[in-house]
């Protein structure tokens, strides 16, 4: 009985010590998108967030203009999540869960976000990245923001139409992954 508990413990210790003995440092935290698949066309991580560059864009049911339009978007800067690539087409998902294909030149790498549709109350836009910092404004669900940078917990964001900027808790936003950093 004692041998049964000793063997797994010894194996666990060896698994922990082996990289150190081989001169390899232990990695405390993997890179944010480590292990994600790469896009077959661009080599960029999949999934990833982008924004709508065009003022009007068709989301189609397939990756070609031969396919019918499922949705028409007219909100420049809307965040979208790329989930697949096929030629010059990107399969995207919006914050409401609608999915379809968009022509890649209609998309931008500029990062934007919306206040999560799951948020029940307006969230504070603060002057500093702290829950005790002064509130600049309260943002309702689905308000669109331009992301300036994110540290994994807080995002500095701006509302261009109101000329406001401040910090928002990252977990309240759709358009940036939990723990993701943006420079």
XYZ file of N, CA and C in Angstrom, residues 3-175:
519
model
N 3.846 1.507 -1.124
C 4.546 1.587 -2.399
C 3.666 2.261 -3.453
N 2.375 2.009 -3.423
C 1.454 2.610 -4.388
C 1.405 4.129 -4.256
N 1.462 4.644 -3.050
C 1.432 6.096 -2.885
C 2.797 6.710 -3.125
N 3.855 5.946 -2.903
C 5.205 6.459 -3.093
C 5.534 6.617 -4.581
N 5.128 5.658 -5.400
C 5.465 5.688 -6.824
C 4.864 6.912 -7.523
N 3.567 7.217 -7.383
C 3.048 8.418 -8.035
C 3.726 9.697 -7.534
N 4.034 9.746 -6.234
C 4.697 10.936 -5.693
C 6.087 11.088 -6.276
N 6.810 9.989 -6.400
C 8.158 10.035 -6.966
C 8.100 10.429 -8.435
N 7.129 9.905 -9.166
C 6.991 10.267 -10.578
C 6.657 11.751 -10.743
N 5.813 12.266 -9.877
C 5.472 13.687 -9.947
C 6.695 14.549 -9.665
N 7.506 14.149 -8.692
C 8.722 14.904 -8.369
C 9.698 14.865 -9.535
N 9.850 13.692 -10.175
C 10.746 13.588 -11.326
C 10.260 14.460 -12.490
N 8.972 14.463 -12.727
C 8.425 15.274 -13.814
C 8.680 16.759 -13.562
N 8.641 17.152 -12.286
C 8.895 18.551 -11.944
C 10.373 18.889 -12.048
N 11.232 18.003 -11.587
C 12.666 18.287 -11.526
C 13.395 18.038 -12.840
N 12.869 17.205 -13.723
C 13.565 16.863 -14.957
C 13.918 18.080 -15.806
N 12.984 19.018 -16.072
C 13.368 20.187 -16.878
C 14.474 21.012 -16.216
N 14.442 21.121 -14.886
C 15.468 21.882 -14.177
C 16.813 21.188 -14.309
N 16.819 19.858 -14.171
C 18.065 19.098 -14.284
C 18.634 19.183 -15.692
N 17.796 19.341 -16.685
C 18.250 19.432 -18.070
C 18.620 20.871 -18.449
N 18.596 21.781 -17.487
C 18.996 23.154 -17.754
C 17.907 24.012 -18.367
N 16.679 23.534 -18.345
C 15.573 24.306 -18.901
C 14.825 24.995 -17.760
N 14.587 26.285 -17.862
C 13.866 26.971 -16.792
C 12.401 26.549 -16.772
N 11.820 26.574 -15.595
C 10.392 26.307 -15.482
C 9.639 27.535 -15.963
N 8.601 27.315 -16.735
C 7.813 28.432 -17.239
C 6.657 28.655 -16.281
N 6.651 29.806 -15.636
C 5.629 30.100 -14.640
C 4.260 30.303 -15.281
N 4.221 31.012 -16.385
C 2.950 31.327 -17.036
C 3.143 31.256 -18.542
N 2.342 30.445 -19.241
C 2.501 30.378 -20.695
C 2.090 31.696 -21.343
N 2.588 31.912 -22.544
C 2.199 33.095 -23.305
C 0.692 33.065 -23.520
N 0.078 34.253 -23.663
C -1.378 34.349 -23.718
C -1.999 33.416 -24.749
N -1.512 33.450 -25.989
C -2.154 32.660 -27.046
C -1.353 31.424 -27.414
N -0.468 30.987 -26.524
C 0.326 29.791 -26.780
C -0.598 28.583 -26.908
N -0.380 27.781 -27.907
C -1.190 26.594 -28.118
C -2.426 26.838 -28.974
N -2.706 28.088 -29.338
C -3.832 28.363 -30.217
C -3.446 27.961 -31.624
N -4.444 27.628 -32.421
C -4.131 27.300 -33.806
C -3.815 28.573 -34.579
N -3.149 28.398 -35.697
C -2.770 29.522 -36.557
C -3.692 29.551 -37.771
N -3.977 30.759 -38.250
C -4.798 30.913 -39.447
C -4.087 30.342 -40.655
N -4.801 29.597 -41.484
C -4.174 28.943 -42.642
C -3.692 29.938 -43.687
N -4.245 31.143 -43.698
C -3.853 32.148 -44.688
C -2.816 33.133 -44.150
N -2.993 33.583 -42.908
C -2.135 34.638 -42.358
C -1.091 34.131 -41.374
N -1.346 32.999 -40.750
C -0.462 32.515 -39.697
C -0.706 33.198 -38.360
N -1.666 34.120 -38.297
C -2.005 34.782 -37.037
C -2.830 33.830 -36.174
N -2.847 34.047 -34.856
C -3.621 33.164 -33.971
C -5.111 33.178 -34.310
N -5.714 32.020 -34.139
C -7.157 31.857 -34.305
C -7.671 31.234 -33.016
N -8.652 31.797 -32.351
C -9.389 33.005 -32.707
C -8.597 34.262 -32.351
N -9.025 35.393 -32.906
C -8.456 36.704 -32.575
C -9.504 37.769 -32.861
N -9.347 38.899 -32.194
C -10.278 40.007 -32.392
C -9.730 41.010 -33.396
N -10.624 41.548 -34.200
C -10.348 42.626 -35.156
C -11.519 43.602 -35.045
N -11.526 44.614 -35.898
C -12.672 45.526 -35.921
C -13.102 45.754 -37.364
N -14.308 46.224 -37.507
C -14.860 46.496 -38.833
C -14.277 47.808 -39.352
N -13.585 47.737 -40.495
C -12.959 48.922 -41.091
C -13.951 49.689 -41.966
N -14.799 48.965 -42.643
C -15.741 49.571 -43.589
C -16.926 50.197 -42.859
N -17.539 51.174 -43.506
C -18.752 51.769 -42.939
C -19.986 50.916 -43.247
N -19.837 50.020 -44.207
C -20.920 49.094 -44.557
C -20.276 47.786 -44.998
N -20.724 46.681 -44.398
C -20.140 45.378 -44.724
C -21.205 44.295 -44.659
N -21.106 43.348 -45.582
C -22.026 42.216 -45.626
C -21.385 41.013 -44.954
N -22.132 40.399 -44.041
C -21.730 39.113 -43.480
C -22.481 38.068 -44.284
N -21.742 37.174 -44.911
C -22.346 36.174 -45.792
C -22.358 34.804 -45.131
N -23.180 33.907 -45.666
C -23.278 32.567 -45.101
C -22.132 31.668 -45.551
N -21.368 32.085 -46.540
C -20.205 31.335 -47.019
C -19.122 32.280 -47.501
N -17.918 31.751 -47.766
C -16.767 32.593 -48.109
C -16.683 32.990 -49.587
N -17.690 33.704 -50.070
C -17.699 34.173 -51.454
C -18.898 35.098 -51.637
N -18.827 35.973 -52.626
C -19.986 36.822 -52.933
C -21.109 36.012 -53.577
N -20.821 34.758 -53.920
C -21.861 33.874 -54.450
C -22.859 33.467 -53.362
N -22.459 33.585 -52.107
C -23.328 33.201 -50.992
C -24.216 34.375 -50.593
N -25.417 34.074 -50.101
C -26.316 35.159 -49.694
C -25.812 35.903 -48.449
N -26.288 37.125 -48.316
C -25.958 37.958 -47.161
C -26.833 37.556 -45.981
N -26.198 37.330 -44.841
C -26.939 37.022 -43.620
C -27.235 38.303 -42.838
N -26.253 39.199 -42.768
C -26.376 40.460 -42.031
C -25.642 41.555 -42.784
N -26.107 42.786 -42.630
C -25.396 43.954 -43.145
C -25.031 44.813 -41.935
N -23.749 45.128 -41.816
C -23.250 45.930 -40.695
C -22.935 47.333 -41.182
N -23.303 48.321 -40.380
C -22.992 49.710 -40.719
C -22.385 50.432 -39.517
N -21.677 49.696 -38.694
C -21.069 50.254 -37.482
C -19.554 50.126 -37.578
N -18.923 51.104 -38.205
C -17.464 51.108 -38.318
C -16.851 51.023 -36.915
N -15.826 50.170 -36.767
C -15.175 49.999 -35.475
C -15.775 48.905 -34.616
N -16.810 48.232 -35.086
C -17.425 47.153 -34.317
C -16.426 46.012 -34.143
N -16.225 45.511 -32.914
C -15.307 44.385 -32.747
C -15.920 43.094 -33.282
N -15.084 42.290 -33.917
C -15.483 40.988 -34.439
C -14.393 39.993 -34.091
N -14.782 38.749 -33.892
C -13.817 37.699 -33.582
C -13.643 36.808 -34.802
N -12.417 36.713 -35.298
C -12.127 35.812 -36.423
C -11.977 34.403 -35.872
N -12.742 33.460 -36.449
C -12.677 32.070 -36.011
C -12.138 31.131 -37.085
N -11.995 31.633 -38.323
C -11.472 30.805 -39.415
C -11.053 31.708 -40.565
N -10.137 31.203 -41.394
C -9.681 31.923 -42.581
C -9.818 31.007 -43.792
N -10.235 31.589 -44.912
C -10.322 30.846 -46.163
C -10.068 31.832 -47.290
N -8.896 31.766 -47.906
C -8.544 32.731 -48.947
C -8.584 34.143 -48.387
N -9.295 35.032 -49.080
C -9.444 36.416 -48.615
C -10.680 36.611 -47.743
N -11.221 35.532 -47.222
C -12.431 35.600 -46.416
C -12.124 35.184 -44.984
N -12.837 35.788 -44.044
C -12.670 35.478 -42.631
C -14.028 35.146 -42.035
N -14.072 34.016 -41.345
C -15.298 33.684 -40.617
C -15.248 34.461 -39.315
N -16.290 35.230 -39.049
C -16.300 36.100 -37.882
C -17.550 35.870 -37.037
N -17.433 36.313 -35.793
C -18.554 36.259 -34.848
C -18.675 37.631 -34.212
N -19.902 38.124 -34.070
C -20.103 39.415 -33.407
C -20.465 39.198 -31.936
N -20.631 40.286 -31.204
C -20.880 40.202 -29.761
C -22.248 39.619 -29.418
N -23.117 39.480 -30.402
C -24.420 38.855 -30.171
C -24.416 37.375 -30.541
N -23.270 36.879 -31.039
C -23.154 35.472 -31.399
C -23.442 35.161 -32.853
N -23.761 36.160 -33.661
C -24.001 35.936 -35.089
C -22.681 35.593 -35.769
N -22.694 34.572 -36.618
C -21.479 34.181 -37.327
C -21.721 34.179 -38.826
N -20.643 34.417 -39.558
C -20.697 34.406 -41.008
C -19.340 34.787 -41.565
N -19.279 35.014 -42.864
C -18.017 35.286 -43.556
C -17.978 36.727 -44.049
N -16.818 37.366 -43.872
C -16.596 38.726 -44.376
C -15.315 38.761 -45.183
N -15.313 39.604 -46.177
C -14.148 39.821 -47.024
C -13.075 40.506 -46.175
N -11.863 39.943 -46.149
C -10.796 40.399 -45.251
C -10.478 41.895 -45.344
N -10.450 42.516 -46.546
C -10.150 43.953 -46.592
C -11.174 44.845 -45.879
N -12.319 44.303 -45.482
C -13.308 45.080 -44.733
C -12.978 45.136 -43.245
N -11.936 44.394 -42.828
C -11.578 44.274 -41.414
C -10.268 44.983 -41.124
N -10.095 45.388 -39.881
C -8.900 46.110 -39.454
C -8.316 45.458 -38.203
N -7.020 45.592 -38.038
C -6.362 45.106 -36.826
C -6.517 46.054 -35.651
N -7.133 47.225 -35.858
C -7.369 48.154 -34.746
C -8.281 47.490 -33.729
N -7.914 47.593 -32.472
C -8.679 46.903 -31.440
C -9.737 47.804 -30.826
N -10.930 47.279 -30.807
C -12.075 47.940 -30.197
C -12.778 46.921 -29.317
N -13.723 47.378 -28.536
C -14.504 46.479 -27.684
C -15.875 47.101 -27.472
N -16.792 46.286 -27.002
C -18.084 46.797 -26.553
C -18.261 46.364 -25.107
N -18.964 47.192 -24.348
C -19.318 46.786 -22.994
C -20.175 45.537 -23.148
N -19.829 44.499 -22.423
C -20.461 43.198 -22.592
C -21.975 43.235 -22.526
N -22.630 42.550 -23.465
C -24.091 42.509 -23.449
C -24.636 41.804 -22.208
N -23.790 41.047 -21.499
C -24.189 40.347 -20.283
C -24.233 41.287 -19.074
N -23.663 42.490 -19.209
C -23.611 43.442 -18.105
C -25.011 44.015 -17.883
N -25.497 43.944 -16.658
C -26.863 44.391 -16.347
C -26.940 45.883 -16.003
N -25.890 46.416 -15.403
C -25.848 47.816 -14.977
C -24.756 48.537 -15.754
N -24.854 49.839 -15.922
C -23.747 50.580 -16.534
C -22.456 50.373 -15.734
N -21.340 50.286 -16.451
C -20.054 50.076 -15.786
C -19.280 51.390 -15.738
N -18.437 51.555 -14.722
C -17.700 52.815 -14.608
C -16.489 52.891 -15.532
N -16.319 54.056 -16.132
C -15.089 54.427 -16.839
C -14.340 55.288 -15.825
N -13.152 54.834 -15.413
C -12.442 55.485 -14.310
C -11.220 56.246 -14.788
N -10.771 57.183 -13.969
C -9.623 58.020 -14.302
C -8.301 57.255 -14.173
N -8.300 56.161 -13.402
C -7.102 55.337 -13.189
C -7.540 53.880 -13.063
N -6.617 52.927 -13.255
C -6.972 51.505 -13.189
C -7.105 50.997 -11.752
N -8.142 51.453 -11.077
C -8.397 51.058 -9.694
C -9.882 51.217 -9.409
N -10.433 50.290 -8.653
C -11.855 50.386 -8.302
C -12.152 51.586 -7.411
N -11.120 52.139 -6.791
C -11.328 53.311 -5.940
C -11.095 54.626 -6.691
N -10.693 54.558 -7.955
C -10.432 55.773 -8.739
C -11.743 56.482 -9.085
N -11.645 57.774 -9.287
C -12.813 58.598 -9.617
C -13.451 58.116 -10.928
N -14.772 58.138 -10.958
C -15.534 57.723 -12.140
C -15.701 58.914 -13.077
N -15.320 58.708 -14.342
C -15.440 59.735 -15.378
C -16.817 59.662 -16.040
N -17.291 58.426 -16.264
C -18.584 58.209 -16.922
C -19.068 56.805 -16.591
N -20.328 56.563 -16.852
C -20.894 55.213 -16.726
C -21.298 54.765 -18.126
N -20.878 53.545 -18.471
C -21.073 53.031 -19.826
C -22.121 51.925 -19.833
N -23.112 52.066 -20.675
C -24.179 51.069 -20.799
C -23.707 49.881 -21.625
N -24.396 48.740 -21.512
C -24.050 47.587 -22.342
C -24.054 47.952 -23.826
N -23.105 47.387 -24.554
C -22.926 47.523 -25.999
C -22.370 48.875 -26.444
N -21.942 49.731 -25.504
C -21.239 50.957 -25.886
C -19.906 50.543 -26.496
N -19.555 51.130 -27.639
C -18.318 50.790 -28.355
C -17.164 51.664 -27.883
N -16.003 51.031 -27.664
C -14.806 51.715 -27.175
C -13.621 51.419 -28.074
N -12.727 52.383 -28.230
C -11.432 52.142 -28.867
C -10.463 51.752 -27.762
N -9.780 50.624 -27.932
C -8.829 50.175 -26.917
C -7.470 50.810 -27.170
N -6.891 51.390 -26.142
C -5.564 51.994 -26.229
C -4.520 50.992 -25.755
N -4.740 50.408 -24.595
C -3.923 49.287 -24.130
C -4.664 48.553 -23.017
N -4.297 47.287 -22.832
C -4.875 46.457 -21.777
C -3.735 45.733 -21.079
N -3.829 45.604 -19.755
C -2.768 44.939 -18.996
C -3.160 43.544 -18.507
N -4.314 43.059 -18.925
C -4.789 41.757 -18.480
C -5.900 41.871 -17.451
N -6.001 43.025 -16.793
C -7.058 43.280 -15.816
C -7.866 44.533 -16.150
N -7.171 45.555 -16.626
C -7.784 46.842 -16.963
C -7.426 47.226 -18.390
N -8.338 47.918 -19.052
C -8.071 48.466 -20.384
C -8.233 49.977 -20.343
N -7.271 50.663 -20.936
C -7.429 52.105 -21.168
C -8.169 52.214 -22.496
N -9.271 52.931 -22.478
C -10.145 52.995 -23.645
C -10.655 54.413 -23.834
N -11.116 54.684 -25.050
C -11.674 56.006 -25.327
C -12.975 55.884 -26.102
N -13.800 56.889 -25.923
C -15.030 57.057 -26.696
C -14.808 58.300 -27.533
N -14.502 58.115 -28.807
C -14.151 59.262 -29.640
C -15.302 60.240 -29.820
N -16.499 59.722 -29.930
C -17.625 60.631 -30.165
C -17.899 61.522 -28.954
N -17.426 61.139 -27.782
C -17.626 61.940 -26.570
C -16.325 62.581 -26.070
N -15.215 62.262 -26.724
C -13.894 62.751 -26.312
C -13.590 62.418 -24.859
N -13.929 61.205 -24.478
C -13.668 60.704 -23.131
C -12.674 59.567 -23.208
N -11.852 59.440 -22.191
C -11.008 58.257 -22.083
C -10.835 57.936 -20.611
N -10.498 56.695 -20.352
C -10.315 56.249 -18.982
C -10.075 54.759 -18.959
N -10.253 54.172 -17.797
C -9.968 52.757 -17.593
C -11.244 51.990 -17.278
N -11.341 50.805 -17.876
C -12.484 49.915 -17.696
C -11.944 48.545 -17.307
N -12.648 47.867 -16.404
C -12.232 46.507 -16.059
C -12.390 45.622 -17.285
N -11.330 44.878 -17.586
C -11.265 44.090 -18.812
C -12.360 43.032 -18.883
N -12.736 42.458 -17.756
C -13.745 41.406 -17.735
C -15.133 41.864 -18.147
N -15.359 43.170 -18.219
C -16.668 43.695 -18.609
C -16.753 43.983 -20.104
N -15.680 43.651 -20.850
C -15.627 43.999 -22.269
C -15.677 42.772 -23.166
N -16.357 42.907 -24.314
C -16.297 41.908 -25.376
C -15.467 42.535 -26.487
N -14.382 41.855 -26.844
C -13.458 42.374 -27.848
C -12.023 42.218 -27.389
